[in-house]
Amino acid sequence: MLFEEAHIGSLTLRNRLIRSATAEMMADEVGQPLPQLASLYGRLASGGIGLLITGHMYVHPSGKAHPGMTGIYSDDLIPELRALSKAVHAHGGAAAVQINHAGRQSRGGLVDDPIAPSAHIATPPRSNAREMTIDEIETIIDAYAQAARRAQEAGFDAVQIHAAHGYLVSQFLSPLANSRTDAWGGSLENRTRFLVRILAAVRQQVGADFPVLAKLGIRDESSEGLTLDEGVHIVRQLASLGLDAVEISGGLADTGTFNIVGDIGPGSNEAYFRPWAQAVRQVAQLPILLVGGMRSLATMEAVLASGDAQFISMCRPLICEPDLPNRLAAGLQSAAACVSKNRCWPRKDDLGISCKCLGVVRSPAT
Ligand SMILES: Cc1cc2nc3c(=O)[nH]c(=O)nc-3n(C[C@H](O)[C@H](O)[C@H](O)COP(=O)(O)O)c2cc1C
């Protein structure tokens, strides 16, 4: 099933394999992507992926998370962004932009005046954040919508709202980060309002036919945080509001690498968010992207055959092997080489992500 054509809303994909959003750290100081990023996207698309989701892009200058992050906060960035979608289309893939705002999870010193749903005293290297005013909430909702419009104008096929991993949307959803007492905090309905309003604003900008996805942190790894029941309820609500597909993830970045589990191998720790996909599937009809430890062809096919998810999404394996989809399809490999030691982030003088666990990054030509 993995290599059959599939659909997300109006979009046809050549297979069910998705490159999950991966912060590439290949942009300059103002967020303009460097030429290396288009080359990487070309390599991933020629490696056979069906849909490439970009690394998270910041929708507003106040939302930059870390150095090297790509920006989508200004129309001036559209020409460079267009080079990215072209690089994917040139090799028969489809491309979606992940739109994000870091909120209180901005690396210290990057943003003048960090904002969050509620005031936050940070541990370094993060800076303290202050509570957003209602005017600022409206400004940022519009920034997501304008970012989605820019993605569409830049030739992308879809957008994905980042609602996971402790960034701004996830901060609004989580009682651990949102202690507001107005219409934007407290009850689940109030905590979800920011995401619901973003979805509506994005939809208004891009029109009914343009696929809009979300990556949702479906629960926090804490008894005080967002619960699985609440997360499932949110997916059902988003589906009823016209969300085209959901990618299941979880956890706040403050709880470490919870969403990026280590030491995965074929048959061990694979598909670690599958139980949550099963919970979503009971209540919502929309396509599910399952990310997190998808490594062996056998597990991918089993997940698809069970109906627990309709798409298989991977991050770390494709850093190490951008041509993994073609190799799986050709029967050259039955599993990813990735050993999930989580050493993908750049060292001091590196430009962007690369696989340092295995030592060698195989090029698609070999
Ligand atoms: C280097 C790196 C960068 C990441 N950047 C993003 C990102 O920009 N947006 C996002 O939603 N998740 C991001 N993630 C999380 C992955 O998309 C994915 O959810 C997680 O790694 C689990 O999938 P995997 O086992 O296939 O790696 C990143 C993970 C890594 C290792």
Tab-separated table of C-alpha atoms and ligand atoms in Angstrom:
chain	number	residue	atom	x	y	z
A	1	MET	CA	0.000	0.000	0.000
A	2	LEU	CA	2.906	2.329	0.739
A	3	PHE	CA	3.682	2.997	-2.883
A	4	GLU	CA	0.160	3.464	-4.207
A	5	GLU	CA	-1.177	6.875	-5.200
A	6	ALA	CA	-3.121	8.620	-2.427
A	7	HIS	CA	-5.008	11.844	-1.742
A	8	ILE	CA	-5.081	14.555	0.876
A	9	GLY	CA	-8.072	16.742	0.045
A	10	SER	CA	-7.645	17.869	-3.561
A	11	LEU	CA	-3.974	16.885	-3.654
A	12	THR	CA	-2.817	13.677	-5.327
A	13	LEU	CA	0.401	12.169	-3.974
A	14	ARG	CA	2.475	9.576	-5.805
A	15	ASN	CA	2.749	7.454	-2.649
A	16	ARG	CA	1.935	7.438	1.070
A	17	LEU	CA	5.427	8.403	2.276
A	18	ILE	CA	5.843	11.823	3.822
A	19	ARG	CA	8.896	13.730	4.915
A	20	SER	CA	7.855	15.103	8.292
A	21	ALA	CA	8.753	18.732	9.008
A	22	THR	CA	12.449	18.963	9.832
A	23	ALA	CA	14.040	22.285	10.814
A	24	GLU	CA	16.892	22.363	8.311
A	25	MET	CA	18.659	25.460	9.679
A	26	MET	CA	19.644	26.540	6.197
A	27	ALA	CA	18.401	30.142	6.104
A	28	ASP	CA	20.188	33.453	6.591
A	29	GLU	CA	19.621	35.947	9.405
A	30	VAL	CA	16.377	37.319	7.965
A	31	GLY	CA	15.016	33.864	7.252
A	32	GLN	CA	15.787	33.808	3.524
A	33	PRO	CA	16.477	30.181	2.526
A	34	LEU	CA	20.029	29.518	1.311
A	35	PRO	CA	20.538	27.705	-2.039
A	36	GLN	CA	21.544	24.566	-0.102
A	37	LEU	CA	17.954	24.194	1.079
A	38	ALA	CA	16.586	23.959	-2.479
A	39	SER	CA	19.299	21.383	-3.258
A	40	LEU	CA	18.270	19.333	-0.225
A	41	TYR	CA	14.613	19.458	-1.288
A	42	GLY	CA	15.614	18.332	-4.786
A	43	ARG	CA	17.492	15.374	-3.272
A	44	LEU	CA	14.533	14.413	-1.084
A	45	ALA	CA	12.065	14.647	-3.972
A	46	SER	CA	14.302	12.697	-6.350
A	47	GLY	CA	14.619	10.132	-3.540
A	48	GLY	CA	10.955	9.302	-4.054
A	49	ILE	CA	9.060	10.968	-1.202
A	50	GLY	CA	5.349	11.622	-1.910
A	51	LEU	CA	4.935	14.817	0.134
A	52	LEU	CA	7.711	16.926	1.591
A	53	ILE	CA	6.760	19.065	4.580
A	54	THR	CA	9.280	21.854	5.051
A	55	GLY	CA	10.955	22.592	8.347
A	56	HIS	CA	8.886	24.956	10.455
A	57	MET	CA	8.872	28.495	9.092
A	58	TYR	CA	8.221	31.540	11.264
A	59	VAL	CA	5.092	33.473	10.396
A	60	HIS	CA	6.032	36.665	12.247
A	61	PRO	CA	9.398	38.167	13.275
A	62	SER	CA	8.451	37.604	16.923
A	63	GLY	CA	8.090	33.881	16.254
A	64	LYS	CA	11.621	32.874	15.299
A	65	ALA	CA	12.664	29.778	17.257
A	66	HIS	CA	16.374	29.353	16.474
A	67	PRO	CA	19.133	30.608	14.150
A	68	GLY	CA	18.913	29.376	10.576
A	69	MET	CA	15.102	29.053	10.668
A	70	THR	CA	13.331	29.833	7.394
A	71	GLY	CA	10.943	32.799	7.418
A	72	ILE	CA	7.559	33.243	5.741
A	73	TYR	CA	6.573	36.498	7.468
A	74	SER	CA	6.958	38.862	4.490
A	75	ASP	CA	6.011	38.928	0.805
A	76	ASP	CA	9.673	39.763	0.088
A	77	LEU	CA	10.505	36.131	0.886
A	78	ILE	CA	8.159	34.660	-1.757
A	79	PRO	CA	10.697	34.485	-4.653
A	80	GLU	CA	13.166	32.423	-2.596
A	81	LEU	CA	10.374	30.247	-1.259
A	82	ARG	CA	9.242	29.596	-4.833
A	83	ALA	CA	12.667	28.083	-5.576
A	84	LEU	CA	11.946	25.519	-2.841
A	85	SER	CA	8.588	24.354	-4.217
A	86	LYS	CA	10.083	24.213	-7.713
A	87	ALA	CA	12.910	21.984	-6.529
A	88	VAL	CA	10.366	19.472	-5.197
A	89	HIS	CA	8.041	19.633	-8.214
A	90	ALA	CA	10.964	19.148	-10.607
A	91	HIS	CA	11.256	15.593	-9.252
A	92	GLY	CA	7.550	14.706	-9.123
A	93	GLY	CA	6.998	15.355	-5.407
A	94	ALA	CA	4.478	17.581	-3.660
A	95	ALA	CA	5.411	20.150	-1.033
A	96	ALA	CA	3.743	21.676	2.027
A	97	VAL	CA	5.003	24.499	4.245
A	98	GLN	CA	4.844	24.046	7.995
A	99	ILE	CA	3.844	27.394	9.516
A	100	ASN	CA	4.852	28.182	13.076
A	101	HIS	CA	5.434	30.745	15.802
A	102	ALA	CA	7.810	29.872	18.631
A	103	GLY	CA	6.069	31.867	21.376
A	104	ARG	CA	8.038	31.303	24.579
A	105	GLN	CA	10.251	28.701	22.897
A	106	SER	CA	12.423	31.255	21.134
A	107	ARG	CA	16.189	30.852	21.639
A	108	GLY	CA	17.411	33.657	23.953
A	109	GLY	CA	18.338	36.938	22.286
A	110	LEU	CA	16.824	36.091	18.890
A	111	VAL	CA	13.593	37.997	19.445
A	112	ASP	CA	13.417	41.410	21.155
A	113	ASP	CA	10.281	40.878	23.187
A	114	PRO	CA	9.170	37.216	23.348
A	115	ILE	CA	5.437	36.656	23.735
A	116	ALA	CA	3.374	33.724	24.989
A	117	PRO	CA	-0.210	32.983	26.083
A	118	SER	CA	0.908	33.606	29.670
A	119	ALA	CA	4.002	35.230	31.166
A	120	HIS	CA	6.858	32.779	31.521
A	121	ILE	CA	10.150	32.794	33.392
A	122	ALA	CA	12.525	30.813	31.197
A	123	THR	CA	15.602	28.746	31.789
A	124	PRO	CA	18.544	29.752	29.546
A	125	PRO	CA	19.151	29.654	26.600
A	126	ARG	CA	15.541	30.844	26.352
A	127	SER	CA	14.384	34.356	27.330
A	128	ASN	CA	11.477	35.231	29.568
A	129	ALA	CA	8.227	35.862	27.721
A	130	ARG	CA	5.348	38.185	28.519
A	131	GLU	CA	1.616	37.565	28.157
A	132	MET	CA	0.168	38.439	24.751
A	133	THR	CA	-2.473	41.162	24.552
A	134	ILE	CA	-5.706	40.402	22.707
A	135	ASP	CA	-4.592	42.699	19.864
A	136	GLU	CA	-1.383	40.676	19.587
A	137	ILE	CA	-3.344	37.427	19.483
A	138	GLU	CA	-5.358	38.812	16.538
A	139	THR	CA	-2.152	40.003	14.820
A	140	ILE	CA	-0.536	36.583	15.099
A	141	ILE	CA	-3.661	34.754	13.872
A	142	ASP	CA	-3.524	36.983	10.795
A	143	ALA	CA	0.214	36.291	10.454
A	144	TYR	CA	-0.521	32.541	10.143
A	145	ALA	CA	-3.142	33.288	7.495
A	146	GLN	CA	-0.796	35.567	5.511
A	147	ALA	CA	1.950	32.956	5.761
A	148	ALA	CA	-0.413	30.351	4.289
A	149	ARG	CA	-1.259	32.720	1.441
A	150	ARG	CA	2.469	33.231	0.778
A	151	ALA	CA	3.022	29.467	0.703
A	152	GLN	CA	0.260	29.156	-1.890
A	153	GLU	CA	1.666	32.059	-3.935
A	154	ALA	CA	5.116	30.486	-3.774
A	155	GLY	CA	3.764	27.373	-5.506
A	156	PHE	CA	3.410	25.015	-2.536
A	157	ASP	CA	0.651	22.410	-2.630
A	158	ALA	CA	-0.474	22.594	1.007
A	159	VAL	CA	0.247	24.072	4.424
A	160	GLN	CA	0.601	22.436	7.796
A	161	ILE	CA	-0.184	24.349	11.000
A	162	HIS	CA	2.367	23.415	13.671
A	163	ALA	CA	0.289	22.679	16.774
A	164	ALA	CA	2.787	20.489	18.605
A	165	HIS	CA	6.056	20.380	20.550
A	166	GLY	CA	5.409	23.325	22.835
A	167	TYR	CA	5.413	26.102	20.223
A	168	LEU	CA	2.832	28.893	20.362
A	169	VAL	CA	-0.288	26.934	19.314
A	170	SER	CA	0.663	24.101	21.616
A	171	GLN	CA	1.293	26.634	24.406
A	172	PHE	CA	-2.298	27.858	24.019
A	173	LEU	CA	-3.609	24.271	24.101
A	174	SER	CA	-1.666	23.216	27.173
A	175	PRO	CA	-2.768	24.114	30.706
A	176	LEU	CA	0.939	23.905	31.604
A	177	ALA	CA	1.666	26.990	29.489
A	178	ASN	CA	-1.708	28.740	29.339
A	179	SER	CA	-3.063	30.161	32.587
A	180	ARG	CA	-5.169	32.908	31.017
A	181	THR	CA	-8.524	33.670	32.584
A	182	ASP	CA	-10.073	35.333	29.517
A	183	ALA	CA	-11.657	33.730	26.406
A	184	TRP	CA	-8.258	32.288	25.373
A	185	GLY	CA	-7.560	30.179	28.451
A	186	GLY	CA	-9.176	27.916	31.026
A	187	SER	CA	-11.675	25.497	29.453
A	188	LEU	CA	-10.652	23.249	26.565
A	189	GLU	CA	-12.902	25.285	24.287
A	190	ASN	CA	-11.047	28.457	25.253
A	191	ARG	CA	-7.569	26.902	24.944
A	192	THR	CA	-8.463	25.576	21.494
A	193	ARG	CA	-9.819	28.929	20.307
A	194	PHE	CA	-6.422	30.146	19.002
A	195	LEU	CA	-5.969	27.062	16.801
A	196	VAL	CA	-9.580	27.113	15.606
A	197	ARG	CA	-9.271	30.783	14.674
A	198	ILE	CA	-5.978	30.128	12.846
A	199	LEU	CA	-7.572	27.308	10.847
A	200	ALA	CA	-10.504	29.542	9.880
A	201	ALA	CA	-8.220	32.462	8.950
A	202	VAL	CA	-5.909	30.224	6.910
A	203	ARG	CA	-8.877	28.652	5.128
A	204	GLN	CA	-10.263	32.066	4.265
A	205	GLN	CA	-6.959	33.064	2.664
A	206	VAL	CA	-6.211	29.883	0.703
A	207	GLY	CA	-9.749	28.863	-0.337
A	208	ALA	CA	-11.715	25.643	0.034
A	209	ASP	CA	-9.575	23.456	-2.247
A	210	PHE	CA	-6.114	24.085	-0.851
A	211	PRO	CA	-5.155	21.324	1.605
A	212	VAL	CA	-4.648	22.481	5.175
A	213	LEU	CA	-3.035	20.010	7.577
A	214	ALA	CA	-2.086	20.236	11.238
A	215	LYS	CA	0.619	18.531	13.260
A	216	LEU	CA	-0.987	18.154	16.639
A	217	GLY	CA	0.596	17.459	19.972
A	218	ILE	CA	-2.238	15.252	21.073
A	219	ARG	CA	-1.219	15.091	24.725
A	220	ASP	CA	1.464	16.452	27.021
A	221	GLU	CA	3.722	14.113	28.879
A	222	SER	CA	2.396	15.312	32.239
A	223	SER	CA	-0.684	14.638	34.344
A	224	GLU	CA	-1.199	18.409	34.609
A	225	GLY	CA	-1.040	18.911	30.855
A	226	LEU	CA	-3.234	18.346	27.805
A	227	THR	CA	-4.812	14.895	28.058
A	228	LEU	CA	-5.293	12.325	25.318
A	229	ASP	CA	-9.078	12.696	25.582
A	230	GLU	CA	-8.718	16.433	25.061
A	231	GLY	CA	-6.354	15.911	22.118
A	232	VAL	CA	-8.736	13.490	20.460
A	233	HIS	CA	-11.586	15.934	21.004
A	234	ILE	CA	-9.529	18.663	19.303
A	235	VAL	CA	-8.934	16.490	16.229
A	236	ARG	CA	-12.653	15.764	15.965
A	237	GLN	CA	-13.408	19.477	16.169
A	238	LEU	CA	-10.776	20.381	13.561
A	239	ALA	CA	-12.064	17.662	11.228
A	240	SER	CA	-15.571	19.089	11.481
A	241	LEU	CA	-14.129	22.508	10.588
A	242	GLY	CA	-12.556	21.207	7.387
A	243	LEU	CA	-9.009	20.223	8.333
A	244	ASP	CA	-7.748	17.943	5.535
A	245	ALA	CA	-5.377	15.714	7.521
A	246	VAL	CA	-3.737	15.455	10.930
A	247	GLU	CA	-0.236	14.342	11.841
A	248	ILE	CA	-0.094	12.878	15.337
A	249	SER	CA	2.690	13.930	17.698
A	250	GLY	CA	2.935	14.927	21.332
A	251	GLY	CA	4.749	16.543	24.179
A	252	LEU	CA	6.200	19.932	25.017
A	253	ALA	CA	9.820	20.649	24.184
A	254	ASP	CA	10.302	21.486	27.878
A	255	THR	CA	9.881	17.759	28.572
A	256	GLY	CA	13.030	16.922	26.598
A	257	THR	CA	13.033	14.846	23.440
A	258	PHE	CA	9.667	13.225	24.178
A	259	ASN	CA	8.520	13.456	20.580
A	260	ILE	CA	11.943	12.372	19.287
A	261	VAL	CA	12.427	8.985	20.919
A	262	GLY	CA	15.905	7.419	20.782
A	263	ASP	CA	17.212	3.952	20.016
A	264	ILE	CA	14.653	2.674	17.550
A	265	GLY	CA	15.191	-0.379	15.411
A	266	PRO	CA	13.028	-2.625	13.303
A	267	GLY	CA	10.525	-4.112	15.734
A	268	SER	CA	11.721	-2.111	18.767
A	269	ASN	CA	10.172	1.226	19.748
A	270	GLU	CA	8.785	1.588	16.226
A	271	ALA	CA	5.588	3.571	15.546
A	272	TYR	CA	5.544	4.951	19.065
A	273	PHE	CA	2.520	7.222	18.522
A	274	ARG	CA	0.396	4.457	17.003
A	275	PRO	CA	-1.878	4.041	20.058
A	276	TRP	CA	-2.815	7.694	19.789
A	277	ALA	CA	-3.588	7.338	16.081
A	278	GLN	CA	-5.854	4.445	17.044
A	279	ALA	CA	-7.643	6.694	19.533
A	280	VAL	CA	-8.145	9.397	16.891
A	281	ARG	CA	-9.346	6.925	14.327
A	282	GLN	CA	-12.261	5.923	16.577
A	283	VAL	CA	-13.766	9.407	16.387
A	284	ALA	CA	-12.575	11.240	13.278
A	285	GLN	CA	-12.681	10.343	9.603
A	286	LEU	CA	-9.865	12.538	8.283
A	287	PRO	CA	-6.574	11.078	6.959
A	288	ILE	CA	-3.962	10.454	9.654
A	289	LEU	CA	-0.201	10.874	9.170
A	290	LEU	CA	1.715	8.710	11.623
A	291	VAL	CA	5.147	10.001	12.572
A	292	GLY	CA	7.586	8.779	15.226
A	293	GLY	CA	9.834	5.791	14.789
A	294	MET	CA	8.618	4.534	11.422
A	295	ARG	CA	11.600	2.454	10.340
A	296	SER	CA	10.781	-0.912	8.737
A	297	LEU	CA	8.735	-1.585	5.652
A	298	ALA	CA	6.913	-4.330	7.568
A	299	THR	CA	5.729	-1.881	10.251
A	300	MET	CA	4.773	0.757	7.695
A	301	GLU	CA	2.704	-1.719	5.699
A	302	ALA	CA	1.101	-3.117	8.871
A	303	VAL	CA	0.074	0.374	10.017
A	304	LEU	CA	-1.482	1.133	6.643
A	305	ALA	CA	-3.207	-2.243	6.360
A	306	SER	CA	-4.734	-1.852	9.846
A	307	GLY	CA	-6.174	1.549	8.911
A	308	ASP	CA	-4.525	3.152	11.955
A	309	ALA	CA	-3.012	5.734	9.597
A	310	GLN	CA	-3.205	6.496	5.894
A	311	PHE	CA	0.253	8.052	5.546
A	312	ILE	CA	3.693	7.210	6.937
A	313	SER	CA	5.756	10.205	7.992
A	314	MET	CA	9.483	10.212	8.725
A	315	CYS	CA	12.050	12.756	9.820
A	316	ARG	CA	15.389	11.325	11.000
A	317	PRO	CA	15.618	8.445	8.508
A	318	LEU	CA	15.451	10.904	5.605
A	319	ILE	CA	18.230	13.092	7.011
A	320	CYS	CA	20.503	10.110	6.738
A	321	GLU	CA	18.997	8.587	3.569
A	322	PRO	CA	17.083	11.058	1.384
A	323	ASP	CA	16.645	8.271	-1.178
A	324	LEU	CA	15.113	5.815	1.307
A	325	PRO	CA	11.669	5.741	-0.405
A	326	ASN	CA	13.180	4.649	-3.741
A	327	ARG	CA	15.351	2.052	-2.021
A	328	LEU	CA	12.379	0.596	-0.135
A	329	ALA	CA	10.309	0.567	-3.327
A	330	ALA	CA	13.091	-1.180	-5.251
A	331	GLY	CA	13.538	-3.805	-2.543
A	332	LEU	CA	17.140	-2.683	-1.891
A	333	GLN	CA	16.375	-2.190	1.799
A	334	SER	CA	13.665	-3.403	4.154
A	335	ALA	CA	14.279	-0.757	6.819
A	336	ALA	CA	15.846	2.643	7.389
A	337	ALA	CA	19.516	2.730	8.383
A	338	CYS	CA	18.738	5.426	10.997
A	339	VAL	CA	19.781	4.341	14.518
A	340	SER	CA	17.969	7.272	16.196
A	341	LYS	CA	20.807	8.512	18.412
A	342	ASN	CA	19.528	12.043	17.826
A	343	ARG	CA	22.714	13.664	16.587
A	344	CYS	CA	21.105	15.401	13.589
A	345	TRP	CA	21.438	19.025	14.745
A	346	PRO	CA	24.280	21.186	13.440
A	347	ARG	CA	27.510	21.449	15.395
A	348	LYS	CA	29.100	24.855	15.773
A	349	ASP	CA	30.465	25.329	12.267
A	350	ASP	CA	28.058	23.110	10.324
A	351	LEU	CA	25.567	24.484	7.887
A	352	GLY	CA	22.290	22.764	8.670
A	353	ILE	CA	21.256	19.288	9.727
A	354	SER	CA	23.130	16.148	8.782
A	355	CYS	CA	23.346	12.587	10.071
A	356	LYS	CA	26.222	12.234	12.507
A	357	CYS	CA	25.183	8.916	14.053
A	358	LEU	CA	26.305	6.803	11.121
A	359	GLY	CA	29.230	8.989	10.155
A	360	VAL	CA	28.549	8.861	6.426
A	361	VAL	CA	25.651	10.453	4.610
A	362	ARG	CA	24.933	8.368	1.553
A	363	SER	CA	24.089	10.417	-1.516
A	364	PRO	CA	21.108	9.390	-3.640
A	365	ALA	CA	23.510	8.464	-6.447
A	366	THR	CA	25.255	5.682	-4.540
B	1	LIG	C1	16.670	17.695	13.397
B	1	LIG	C2	15.184	17.674	13.666
B	1	LIG	C3	14.412	18.765	13.315
B	1	LIG	C4	13.022	18.745	13.521
B	1	LIG	N1	12.271	19.814	13.121
B	1	LIG	C5	10.917	19.764	13.231
B	1	LIG	C6	10.111	20.822	12.712
B	1	LIG	O1	10.582	21.799	12.143
B	1	LIG	N2	8.774	20.704	12.867
B	1	LIG	C7	8.177	19.613	13.476
B	1	LIG	O2	6.954	19.555	13.562
B	1	LIG	N3	8.928	18.610	13.957
B	1	LIG	C8	10.266	18.647	13.829
B	1	LIG	N4	11.016	17.590	14.268
B	1	LIG	C9	10.323	16.375	14.769
B	1	LIG	C10	10.100	15.392	13.602
B	1	LIG	O3	9.317	15.930	12.561
B	1	LIG	C11	9.431	14.084	14.046
B	1	LIG	O4	8.151	14.380	14.542
B	1	LIG	C12	10.261	13.336	15.103
B	1	LIG	O5	11.638	13.381	14.799
B	1	LIG	C13	9.845	11.838	15.172
B	1	LIG	O6	9.918	11.236	13.898
B	1	LIG	P1	11.160	10.299	13.421
B	1	LIG	O7	11.223	9.139	14.374
B	1	LIG	O8	10.792	9.878	12.025
B	1	LIG	O9	12.391	11.110	13.479
B	1	LIG	C14	12.412	17.593	14.097
B	1	LIG	C15	13.205	16.511	14.484
B	1	LIG	C16	14.581	16.527	14.265
B	1	LIG	C17	15.380	15.329	14.650
